XYZ file of C-alpha atoms in Angstrom:
645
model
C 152.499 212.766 157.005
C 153.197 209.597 155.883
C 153.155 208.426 152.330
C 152.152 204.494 152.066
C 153.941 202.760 149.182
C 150.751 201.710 146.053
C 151.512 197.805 146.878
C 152.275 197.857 150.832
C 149.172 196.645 152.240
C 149.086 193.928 149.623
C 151.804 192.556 150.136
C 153.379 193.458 153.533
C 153.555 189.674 155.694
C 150.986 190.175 158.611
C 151.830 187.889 161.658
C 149.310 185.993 161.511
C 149.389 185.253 157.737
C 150.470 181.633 156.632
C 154.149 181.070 155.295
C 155.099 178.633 151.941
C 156.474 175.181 152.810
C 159.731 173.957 151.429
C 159.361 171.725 147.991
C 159.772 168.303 148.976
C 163.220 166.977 147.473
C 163.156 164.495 144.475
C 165.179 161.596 145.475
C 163.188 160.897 148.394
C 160.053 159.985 146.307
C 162.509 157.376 144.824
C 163.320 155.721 147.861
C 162.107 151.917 147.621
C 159.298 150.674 149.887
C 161.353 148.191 152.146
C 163.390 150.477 152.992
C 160.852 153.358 154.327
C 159.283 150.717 156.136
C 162.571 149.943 158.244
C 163.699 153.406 158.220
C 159.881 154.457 159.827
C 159.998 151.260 162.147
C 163.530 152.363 163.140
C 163.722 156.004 163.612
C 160.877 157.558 163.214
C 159.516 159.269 166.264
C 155.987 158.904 165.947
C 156.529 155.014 166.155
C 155.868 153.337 169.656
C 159.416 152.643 171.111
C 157.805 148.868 172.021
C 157.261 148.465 168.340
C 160.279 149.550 167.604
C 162.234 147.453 169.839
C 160.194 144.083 168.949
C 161.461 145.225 165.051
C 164.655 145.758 165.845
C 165.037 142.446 167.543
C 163.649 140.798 165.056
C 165.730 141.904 162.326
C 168.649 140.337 164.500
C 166.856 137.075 164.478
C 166.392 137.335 160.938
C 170.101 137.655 160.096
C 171.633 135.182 162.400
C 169.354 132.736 161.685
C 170.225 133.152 158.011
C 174.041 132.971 159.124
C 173.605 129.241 160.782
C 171.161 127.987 158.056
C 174.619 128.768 156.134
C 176.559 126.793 158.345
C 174.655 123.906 158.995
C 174.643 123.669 154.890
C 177.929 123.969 155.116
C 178.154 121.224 157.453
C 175.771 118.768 155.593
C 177.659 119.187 152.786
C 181.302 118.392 154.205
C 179.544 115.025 155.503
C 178.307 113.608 152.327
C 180.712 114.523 150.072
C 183.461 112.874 150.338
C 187.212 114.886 151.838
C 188.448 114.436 148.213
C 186.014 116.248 146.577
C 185.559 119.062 148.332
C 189.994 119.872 148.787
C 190.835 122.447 146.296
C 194.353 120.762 145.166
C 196.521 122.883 142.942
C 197.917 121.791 139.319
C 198.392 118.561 138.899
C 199.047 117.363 142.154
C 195.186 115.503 141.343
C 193.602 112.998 143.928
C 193.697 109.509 143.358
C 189.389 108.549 142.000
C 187.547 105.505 142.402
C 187.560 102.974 140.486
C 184.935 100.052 140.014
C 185.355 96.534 140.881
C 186.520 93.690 138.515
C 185.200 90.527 138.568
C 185.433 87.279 136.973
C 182.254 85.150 135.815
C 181.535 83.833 139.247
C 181.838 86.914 141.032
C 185.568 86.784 142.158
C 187.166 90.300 143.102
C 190.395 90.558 140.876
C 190.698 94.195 141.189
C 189.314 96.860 143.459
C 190.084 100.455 145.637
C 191.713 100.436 149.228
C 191.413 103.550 151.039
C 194.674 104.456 152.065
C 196.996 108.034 153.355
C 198.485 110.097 151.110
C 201.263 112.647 152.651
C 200.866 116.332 151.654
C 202.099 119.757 152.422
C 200.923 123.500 152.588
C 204.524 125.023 151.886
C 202.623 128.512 153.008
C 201.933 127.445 156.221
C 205.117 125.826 156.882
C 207.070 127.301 160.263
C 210.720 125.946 159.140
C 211.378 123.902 155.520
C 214.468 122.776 156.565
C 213.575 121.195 159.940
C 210.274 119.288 158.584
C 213.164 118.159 155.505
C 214.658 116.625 158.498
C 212.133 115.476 160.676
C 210.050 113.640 157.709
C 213.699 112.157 156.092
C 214.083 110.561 159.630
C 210.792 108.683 159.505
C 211.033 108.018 155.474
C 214.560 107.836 154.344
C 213.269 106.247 150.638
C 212.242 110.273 150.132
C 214.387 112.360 147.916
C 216.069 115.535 150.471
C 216.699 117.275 147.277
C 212.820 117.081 145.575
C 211.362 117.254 149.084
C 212.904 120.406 150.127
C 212.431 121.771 146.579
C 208.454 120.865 147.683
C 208.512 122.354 150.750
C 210.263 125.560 150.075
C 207.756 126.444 147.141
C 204.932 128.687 147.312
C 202.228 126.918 146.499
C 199.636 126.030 148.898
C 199.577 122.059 148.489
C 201.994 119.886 147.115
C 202.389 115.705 147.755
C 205.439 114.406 149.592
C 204.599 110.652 149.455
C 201.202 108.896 148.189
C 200.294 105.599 149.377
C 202.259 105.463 152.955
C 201.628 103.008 155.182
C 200.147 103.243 158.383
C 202.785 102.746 160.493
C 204.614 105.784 158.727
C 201.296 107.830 158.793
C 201.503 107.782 162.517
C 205.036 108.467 162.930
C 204.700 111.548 161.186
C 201.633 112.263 162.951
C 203.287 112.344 166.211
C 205.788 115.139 164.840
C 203.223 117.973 164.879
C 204.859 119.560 162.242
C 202.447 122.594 161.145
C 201.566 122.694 157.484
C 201.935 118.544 156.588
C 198.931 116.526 157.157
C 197.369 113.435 155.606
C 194.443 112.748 152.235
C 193.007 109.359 152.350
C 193.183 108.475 148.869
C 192.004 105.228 146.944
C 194.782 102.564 145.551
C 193.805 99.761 143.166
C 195.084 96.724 144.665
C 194.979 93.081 142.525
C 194.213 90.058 145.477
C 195.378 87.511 143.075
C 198.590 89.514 141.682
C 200.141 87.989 138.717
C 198.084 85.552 137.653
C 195.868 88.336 136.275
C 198.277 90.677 135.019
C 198.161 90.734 131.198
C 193.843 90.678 131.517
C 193.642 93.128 134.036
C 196.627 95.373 133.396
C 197.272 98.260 135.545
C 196.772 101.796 136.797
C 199.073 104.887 137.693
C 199.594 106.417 140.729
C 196.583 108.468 140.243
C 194.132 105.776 140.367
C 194.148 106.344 136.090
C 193.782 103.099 134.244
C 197.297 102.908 131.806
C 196.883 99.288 130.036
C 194.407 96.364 129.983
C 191.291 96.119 130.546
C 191.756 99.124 133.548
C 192.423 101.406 130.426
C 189.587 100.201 128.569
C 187.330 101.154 131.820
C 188.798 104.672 131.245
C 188.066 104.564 127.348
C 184.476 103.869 128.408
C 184.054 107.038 129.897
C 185.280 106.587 133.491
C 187.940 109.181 133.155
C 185.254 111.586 132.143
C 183.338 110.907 134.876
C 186.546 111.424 137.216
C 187.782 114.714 135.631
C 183.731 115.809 136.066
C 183.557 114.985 139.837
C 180.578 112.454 138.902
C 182.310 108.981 139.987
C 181.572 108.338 143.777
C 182.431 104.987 144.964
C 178.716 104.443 145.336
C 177.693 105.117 141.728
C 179.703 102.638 140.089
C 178.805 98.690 139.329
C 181.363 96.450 138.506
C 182.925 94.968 135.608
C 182.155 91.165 135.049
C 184.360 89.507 132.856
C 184.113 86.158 131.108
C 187.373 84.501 132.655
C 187.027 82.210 135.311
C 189.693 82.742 137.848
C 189.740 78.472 138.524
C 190.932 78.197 135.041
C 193.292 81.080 134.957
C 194.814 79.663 137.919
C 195.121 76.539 136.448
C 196.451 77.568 133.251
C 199.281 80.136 134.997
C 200.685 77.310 137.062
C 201.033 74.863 134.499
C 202.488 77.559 131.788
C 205.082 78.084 134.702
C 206.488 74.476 135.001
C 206.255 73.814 131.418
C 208.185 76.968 130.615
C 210.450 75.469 133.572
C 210.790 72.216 132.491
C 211.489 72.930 128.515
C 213.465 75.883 129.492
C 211.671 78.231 127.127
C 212.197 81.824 127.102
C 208.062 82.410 127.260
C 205.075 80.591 127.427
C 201.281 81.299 126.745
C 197.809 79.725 126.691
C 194.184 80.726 125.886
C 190.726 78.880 126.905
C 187.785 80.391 124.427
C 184.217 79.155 124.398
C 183.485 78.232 120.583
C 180.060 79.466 120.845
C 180.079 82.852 122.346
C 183.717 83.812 121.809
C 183.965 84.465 125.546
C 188.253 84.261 126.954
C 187.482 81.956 129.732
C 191.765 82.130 130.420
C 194.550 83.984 129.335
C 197.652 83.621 130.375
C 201.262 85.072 129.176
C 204.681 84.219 130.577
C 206.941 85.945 131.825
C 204.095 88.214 133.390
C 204.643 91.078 135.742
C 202.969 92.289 139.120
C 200.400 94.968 138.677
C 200.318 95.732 142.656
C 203.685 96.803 141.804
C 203.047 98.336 137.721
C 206.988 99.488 137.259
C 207.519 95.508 135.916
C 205.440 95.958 133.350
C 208.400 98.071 131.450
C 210.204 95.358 130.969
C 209.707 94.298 127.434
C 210.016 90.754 128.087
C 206.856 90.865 129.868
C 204.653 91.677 126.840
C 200.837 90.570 126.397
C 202.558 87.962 123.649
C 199.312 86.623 123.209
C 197.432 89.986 121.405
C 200.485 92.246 121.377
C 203.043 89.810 119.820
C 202.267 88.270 116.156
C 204.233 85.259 115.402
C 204.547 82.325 112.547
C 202.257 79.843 113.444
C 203.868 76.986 112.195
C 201.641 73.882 110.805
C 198.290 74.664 112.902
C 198.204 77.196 110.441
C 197.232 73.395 107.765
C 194.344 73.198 109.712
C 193.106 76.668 107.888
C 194.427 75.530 104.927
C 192.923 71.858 104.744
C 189.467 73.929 105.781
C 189.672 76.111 102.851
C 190.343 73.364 100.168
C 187.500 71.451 101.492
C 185.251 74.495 102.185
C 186.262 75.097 98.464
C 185.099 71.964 97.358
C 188.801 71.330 95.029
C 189.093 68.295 97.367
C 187.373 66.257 99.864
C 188.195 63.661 102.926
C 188.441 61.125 100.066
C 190.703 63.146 97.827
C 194.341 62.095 97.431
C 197.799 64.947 97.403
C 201.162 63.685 95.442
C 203.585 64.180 98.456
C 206.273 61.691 96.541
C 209.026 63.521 96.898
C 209.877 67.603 97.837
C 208.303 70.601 96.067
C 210.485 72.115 93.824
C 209.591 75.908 93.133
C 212.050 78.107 91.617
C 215.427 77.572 93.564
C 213.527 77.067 96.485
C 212.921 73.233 97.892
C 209.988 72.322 100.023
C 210.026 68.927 102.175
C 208.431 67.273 104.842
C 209.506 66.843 108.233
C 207.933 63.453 108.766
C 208.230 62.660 104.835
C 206.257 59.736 103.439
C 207.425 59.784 100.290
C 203.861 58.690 98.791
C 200.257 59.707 97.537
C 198.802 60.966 100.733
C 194.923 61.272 101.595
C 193.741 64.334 103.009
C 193.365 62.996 106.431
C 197.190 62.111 106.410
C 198.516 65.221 104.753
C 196.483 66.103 108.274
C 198.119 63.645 110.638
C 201.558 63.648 109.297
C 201.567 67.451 108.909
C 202.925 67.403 105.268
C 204.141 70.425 103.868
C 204.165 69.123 100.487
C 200.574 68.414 101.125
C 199.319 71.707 102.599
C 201.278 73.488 99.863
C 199.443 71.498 96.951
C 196.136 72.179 98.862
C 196.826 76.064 98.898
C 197.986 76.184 95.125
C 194.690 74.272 94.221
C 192.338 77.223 95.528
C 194.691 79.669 93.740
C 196.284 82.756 95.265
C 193.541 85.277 95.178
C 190.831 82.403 96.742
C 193.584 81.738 100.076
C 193.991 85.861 100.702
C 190.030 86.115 100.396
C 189.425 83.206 102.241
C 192.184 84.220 104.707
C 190.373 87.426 105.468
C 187.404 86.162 105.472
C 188.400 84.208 108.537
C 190.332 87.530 110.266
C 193.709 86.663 109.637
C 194.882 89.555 107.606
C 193.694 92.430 109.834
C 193.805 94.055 113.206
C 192.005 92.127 116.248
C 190.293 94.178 118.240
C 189.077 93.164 121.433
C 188.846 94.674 124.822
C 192.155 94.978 125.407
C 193.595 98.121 124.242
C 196.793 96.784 123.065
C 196.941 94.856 120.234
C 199.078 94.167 117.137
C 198.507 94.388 113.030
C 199.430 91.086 111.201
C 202.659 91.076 109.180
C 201.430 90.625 105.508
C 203.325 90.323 102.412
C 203.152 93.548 100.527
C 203.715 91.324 97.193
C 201.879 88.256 97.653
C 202.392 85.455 94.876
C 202.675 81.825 94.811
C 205.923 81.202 96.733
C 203.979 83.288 99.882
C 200.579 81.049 99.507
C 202.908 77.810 99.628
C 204.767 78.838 102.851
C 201.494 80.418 104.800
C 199.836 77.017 103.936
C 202.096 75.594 106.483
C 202.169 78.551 108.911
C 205.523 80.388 107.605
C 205.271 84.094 105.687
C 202.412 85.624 107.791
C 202.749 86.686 111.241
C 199.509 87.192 113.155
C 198.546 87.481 116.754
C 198.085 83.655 118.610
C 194.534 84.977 119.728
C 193.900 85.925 116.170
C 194.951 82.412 115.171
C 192.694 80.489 117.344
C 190.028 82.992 116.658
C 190.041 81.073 112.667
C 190.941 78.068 113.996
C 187.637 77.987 116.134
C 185.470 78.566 113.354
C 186.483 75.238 111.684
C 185.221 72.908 114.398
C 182.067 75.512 115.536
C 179.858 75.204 112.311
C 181.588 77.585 110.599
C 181.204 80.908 112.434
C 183.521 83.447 112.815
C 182.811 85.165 116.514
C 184.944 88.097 117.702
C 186.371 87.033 121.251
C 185.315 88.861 123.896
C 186.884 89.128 127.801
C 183.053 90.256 128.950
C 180.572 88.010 129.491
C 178.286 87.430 126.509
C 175.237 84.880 126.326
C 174.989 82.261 123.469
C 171.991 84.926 121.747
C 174.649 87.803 121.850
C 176.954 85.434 120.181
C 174.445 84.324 117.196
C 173.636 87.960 116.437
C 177.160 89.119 115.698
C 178.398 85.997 114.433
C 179.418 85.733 110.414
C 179.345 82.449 108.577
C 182.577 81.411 107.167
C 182.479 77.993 106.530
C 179.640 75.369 105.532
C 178.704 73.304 108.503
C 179.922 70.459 106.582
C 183.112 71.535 106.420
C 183.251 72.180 110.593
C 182.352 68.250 110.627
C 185.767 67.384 108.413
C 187.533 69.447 110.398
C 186.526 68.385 113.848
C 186.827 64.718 112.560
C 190.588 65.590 111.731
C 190.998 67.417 114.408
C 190.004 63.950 116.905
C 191.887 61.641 113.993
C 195.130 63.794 114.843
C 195.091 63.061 118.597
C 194.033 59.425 117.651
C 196.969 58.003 115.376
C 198.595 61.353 114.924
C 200.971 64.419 116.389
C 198.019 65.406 118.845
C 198.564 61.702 120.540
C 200.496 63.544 123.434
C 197.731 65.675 124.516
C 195.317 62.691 124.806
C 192.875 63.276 128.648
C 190.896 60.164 128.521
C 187.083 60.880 128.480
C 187.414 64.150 126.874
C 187.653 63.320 123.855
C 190.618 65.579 122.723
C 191.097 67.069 119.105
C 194.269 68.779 118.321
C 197.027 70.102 115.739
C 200.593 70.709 116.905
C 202.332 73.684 115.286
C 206.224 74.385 115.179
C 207.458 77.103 113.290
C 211.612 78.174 112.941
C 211.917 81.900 114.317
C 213.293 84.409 111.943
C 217.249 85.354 113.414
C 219.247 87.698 111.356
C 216.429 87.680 108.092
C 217.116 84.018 107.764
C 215.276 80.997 109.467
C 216.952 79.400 112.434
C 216.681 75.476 112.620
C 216.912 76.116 116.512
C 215.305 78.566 117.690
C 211.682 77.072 117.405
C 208.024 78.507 118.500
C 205.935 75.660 119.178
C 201.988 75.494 120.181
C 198.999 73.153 120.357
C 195.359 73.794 119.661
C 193.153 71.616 121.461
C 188.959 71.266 120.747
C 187.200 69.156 123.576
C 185.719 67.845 123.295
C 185.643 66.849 119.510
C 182.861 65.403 118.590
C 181.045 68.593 120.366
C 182.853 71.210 120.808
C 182.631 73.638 123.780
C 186.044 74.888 123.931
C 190.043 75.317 122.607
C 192.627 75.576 124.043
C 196.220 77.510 122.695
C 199.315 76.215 124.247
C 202.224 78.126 123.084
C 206.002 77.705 124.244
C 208.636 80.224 122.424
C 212.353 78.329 122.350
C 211.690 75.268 124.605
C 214.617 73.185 124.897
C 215.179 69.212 124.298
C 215.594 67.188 127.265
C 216.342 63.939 127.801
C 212.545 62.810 128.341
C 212.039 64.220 124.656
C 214.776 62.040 123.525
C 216.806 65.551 122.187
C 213.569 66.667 120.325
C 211.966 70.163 120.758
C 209.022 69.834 118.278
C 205.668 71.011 120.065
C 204.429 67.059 120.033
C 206.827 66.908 122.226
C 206.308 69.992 124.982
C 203.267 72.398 123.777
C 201.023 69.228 123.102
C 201.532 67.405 126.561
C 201.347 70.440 128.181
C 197.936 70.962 126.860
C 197.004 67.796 128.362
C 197.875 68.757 131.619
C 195.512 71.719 131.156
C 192.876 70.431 130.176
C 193.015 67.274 132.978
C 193.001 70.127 135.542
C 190.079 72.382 133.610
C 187.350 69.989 132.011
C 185.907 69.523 135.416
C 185.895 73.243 136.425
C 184.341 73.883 132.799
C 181.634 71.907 133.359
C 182.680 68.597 130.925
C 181.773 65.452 131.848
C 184.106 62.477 131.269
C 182.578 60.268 128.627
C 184.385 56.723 128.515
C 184.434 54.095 125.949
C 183.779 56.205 122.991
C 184.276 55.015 119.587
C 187.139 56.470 117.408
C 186.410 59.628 115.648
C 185.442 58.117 112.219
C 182.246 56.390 113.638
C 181.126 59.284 116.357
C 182.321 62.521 114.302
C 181.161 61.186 110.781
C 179.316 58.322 111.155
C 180.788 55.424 109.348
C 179.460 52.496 110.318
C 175.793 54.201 109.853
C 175.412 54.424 106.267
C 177.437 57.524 105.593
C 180.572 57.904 104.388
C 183.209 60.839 104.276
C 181.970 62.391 100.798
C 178.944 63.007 102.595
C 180.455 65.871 104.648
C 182.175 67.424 102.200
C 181.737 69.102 98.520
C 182.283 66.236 95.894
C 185.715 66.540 93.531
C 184.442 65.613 89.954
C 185.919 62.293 88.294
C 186.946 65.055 85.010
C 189.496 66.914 87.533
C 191.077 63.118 88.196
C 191.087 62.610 84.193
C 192.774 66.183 83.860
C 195.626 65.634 86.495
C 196.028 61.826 84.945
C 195.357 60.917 88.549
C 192.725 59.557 91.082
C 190.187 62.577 92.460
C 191.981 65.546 94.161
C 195.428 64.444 93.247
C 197.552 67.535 92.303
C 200.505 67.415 90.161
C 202.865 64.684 90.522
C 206.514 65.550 91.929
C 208.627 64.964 88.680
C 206.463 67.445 86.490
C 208.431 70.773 86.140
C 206.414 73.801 88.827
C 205.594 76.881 87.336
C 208.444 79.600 88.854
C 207.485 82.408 91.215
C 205.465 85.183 89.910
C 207.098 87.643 92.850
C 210.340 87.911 94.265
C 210.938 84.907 97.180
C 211.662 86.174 100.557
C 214.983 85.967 101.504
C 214.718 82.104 102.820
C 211.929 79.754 102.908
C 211.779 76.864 105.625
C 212.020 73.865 104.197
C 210.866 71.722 107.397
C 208.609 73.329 109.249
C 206.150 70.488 111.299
């Protein structure tokens, strides 16, 4: 008998009966989307095998033609962009940038990039450092065996042996196969017109990077942001137009060069500026340097004297000082100075060079350049009115222009009485010659005091930054004395018939040893043309010209700066524009108009008969050369010239 368990039919698994599926497994409900559908067009079983091929295949497509889209990008890219921006290059070994042109006003190239080969090597890649030493030595024996081998046999992976080589060398080396050395086309700044732009222009470094001039003010102006960026293509830049006229510069450089040839002078300098817009048509400083080849330019002979050096301006320094005692009104043209005899201040003794020995009128303190005079003129205004009215004009700080280099006026720290009496005739203040001719061109403009400029600027640029200084009627004086000088005066010298010259020669004693020398001299001439009108003036400076027998053993700048000038401006006026006007009466007729019902107290401020009654003299006359001078208020420098003309 069998016994059948309570539960056995229940539960006992008949063949027939259904069996539990396995739970499905978690991650795979996690699986994303795109990837069932590839795994199901792939592999699964229940897919047509045509479908399945024409997937497959297509999924090839797909990723090779993603591959080439990569390369022809690639590809594109290397042939717009230029080699040199797309080379990695290691430290500092940087790749010479563009640069953008320079020009002068009428569009003349005086400084622009070259593409030329650079030599390089990939030490890594090199087979044998000592045999390439050899090899490149052979073809370039200027290289160092020492520096190049300590190149090649370092481990970085690029390194310059040589930038700038020529071609010549670049296929010499070429020919050598030597693995690991290869070429960069880099750009070089090259000057067409050399020297005669050298102080304007300066120069750059090897690196295309500008280092002085006007090159480093293109950096200052954001190029060498632009560089280190990778923004400055040679396409994106314009050029730089300047306001000098390369005519004129060349001009002015060859006649600097025989006058500093002929007078034997240890330097020599000259400046064109426009009156009206403060635009530096020239500028020119001897002994100059080279910038195609920048290592002259240490030489410190070779200096920008013209903004960099400041110097004693000698007597074209009375010119300021006759402008402020008119613009003053303590004197006009009609006023009379006691030049009887020397000025005696303290133990110090001030004479004239050309001395007269009389009452002198304002116009001949002017033409004979009287020390006595200008000194008397400069006490009148007082101490405090000739430092104001001195920096008023921009003589006692800083000139900045363009140019990055530039040099601060030597000052007095203590300025009394003894320093206004020796700056009156261009001793005891040392400023830069542009600086200088920068006052000395708002006397004969109307009065305005422009900031000079080497970019071109237009006559409405000029009136909105320009500063009144003077009254207009003291510009007239002062270009009528200006024209009276090169009529009967020092200025005769510089005379260019039918450009109607103005001028005041200048010749200062250098400072040897803390004491004045009585030869070493620093002469100059500044020239208005023309004077009745002025457009322009002109600087002529020689530093230690020598006497020579055509100057009859005289040095003084009537004698070398002044003619010079002449010679300038007979070779300029006709590039500037001027035309020759012949026939034209002297200055007191065309400048101030006697002859038409006006006289010379119309053009200036009136002196009042009560200042004639206080001095016991006639109007303007200052005190006479017996009376005892009031003493120094300051210590004196430690000497005074006594003769400067």
């Amino acid at each position: 008998m069998t016994v059948v368990p309570a539960h056995g039919p229940a539960t006992a698994s008949a063949p027939g009966a259904s069996a539990t599926l396995p739970a499905v497994a978690p991650e795979a409900a996690h699986v994303p989307w795109h990837r069932r559908l590839i795994q199901s067009l792939l592999y699964d079983r229940k897919i047509d095998r045509t479908r399945k091929t024409r997937a497959r295949i297509g999924l090839a497509v797909l990723v090779f033609g993603a591959i080439y889209a990569v390369i022809a990008g690639r590809l594109v890219l290397y042939a717009v962009v230029p080699p040199h921006e797309t080379r990695r290059v290691v430290g500092s070994d940087a790749v010479a940038t563009a640069r953008p042109d320079i020009l002068d006003r009428n569009g003349e190239i005086l400084a622009t990039d070259v593409r030329v080969p650079s030599l390089f090597a990939e030490p890594k890649r090199l087979i044998d450092a000592d045999e390439a030493v050899e090899l490149l030595t052979a073809v370039m024996p200027d290289l160092d065996t020492g520096e190049l081998r300590d190149r090649l046999g370092s481990k970085k992976g690029f390194a310059w042996l040589k930038r700038e080589i020529s071609p010549k060398q670049q296929r010499e080396i070429h020919r050598l196969g030597i693995p690991g050395v290869g070429f960069l086309n880099e750009n070089k700044r090259i000057y067409p017109n050399g020297r005669e732009v050298s102080h304007l222009i300066g120069h750059v470094n090897i690196d295309n990077q500008g280092i002085a001039g006007l090159e480093k003010y293109l950096d200052s102006r954001g190029l060498a942001d632009l560089h280190r960026a990778g923004f400055a293509s040679d396409r994106q830049q314009e050029p730089l137009q300047l306001a000098v006229d390369l005519r004129v510069q060349h001009a002015m450089h060859d006649e600097l060069g025989r006058a500093r040839e002929k007078f034997k002078a240890k330097a020599a300098a000259g400046i064109v500026l426009d009156v009206d817009t403060g635009e530096i048509v020239s500028l020119v400083s001897h002994p100059d340097y080279d910038p195609n080849n920048p290592k002259e330019a240490l030489d410190p002979t070779r200096i920008n004297r013209l903004t960099t050096g400041v110097f004693e301006m000698g007597s074209t320094f009375k010119a300021l000082t006759v402008g402020m005692v008119l613009d003053s009104g303590k004197m006009t043209l009609n006023s009379s100075v006691d030049a009887r005899g020397a000025l005696h201040w303290g133990k110090f003794k001030i004479s004239d060079y050309h001395a007269q020995n009389r009452v002198l009128s304002v116009p001949e303190v002017f033409t004979y350049s009287s020390n006595v005079g200008a000194a008397r003129m400069a006490l009148a205004v007082g101490v405090e009115g000739h430092k104001q009215y001195l920096r008023k004009i921009g003589q006692l700080d800083r000139l900045r222009t363009e140019l990055p280099e530039s040099a601060e006026p030597i000052v007095p720290k203590r300025w009394g009485e003894l320093n206004t009496i020796t700056i009156s005739f261009g001793h005891g203040l040392s400023v830069a010659p542009l600086q200088a001719l920068m006052g000395m061109a708002s006397l004969v403009n109307g009065g305005y005091l422009i900031a000079p400029t080497f970019l071109k600027r237009s006559p409405e640029e000029a009136r909105a930054i320009a500063k009144r200084v003077l009254k207009p009627e003291t510009s007239v004086a002062m270009r009528y004395l200006m024209r009276l000088n090169s009529e009967k005066g020092s200025g005769r010298t510089a005379e260019v018939k039918g450009y109607y010259v103005g001028g005041k020669t200048g010749t200062a004693e250098k400072v040897v040893n803390g004491r004045y020398s009585k030869t070493k001299l620093l002469t100059d001439f500044v020239a208005v043309l023309p004077a009745d009108k002025p457009r322009y003036i002109v600087l002529i400076m020689l530093d230690e010209p020598q006497a020579t027998p055509e100057t009859h053993g005289f040095a003084t700048a009537g004698w070398n700066a002044a003619p010079t000038a002449g010679k300038v401006i007979a070779r300029i006026a006709p590039l500037l524009g001027l035309e020759p006007r012949f026939d034209l009466p002297p200055a007191d007729q065309l400048i101030l108009g006697r002859g038409t019902g006006r006289s010379a107290a119309d053009v200036t401020s009136s002196t009042t008969r009560r200042e004639a009654k206080a001095t016991g003299g006639a109007a303007g006359t200052t005190t006479p050369a017996g009376a005892a001078a009031k003493p120094p208020a300051v210590r004196p420098p430690a000497s005074v010239p006594t003769t400067a003309r």
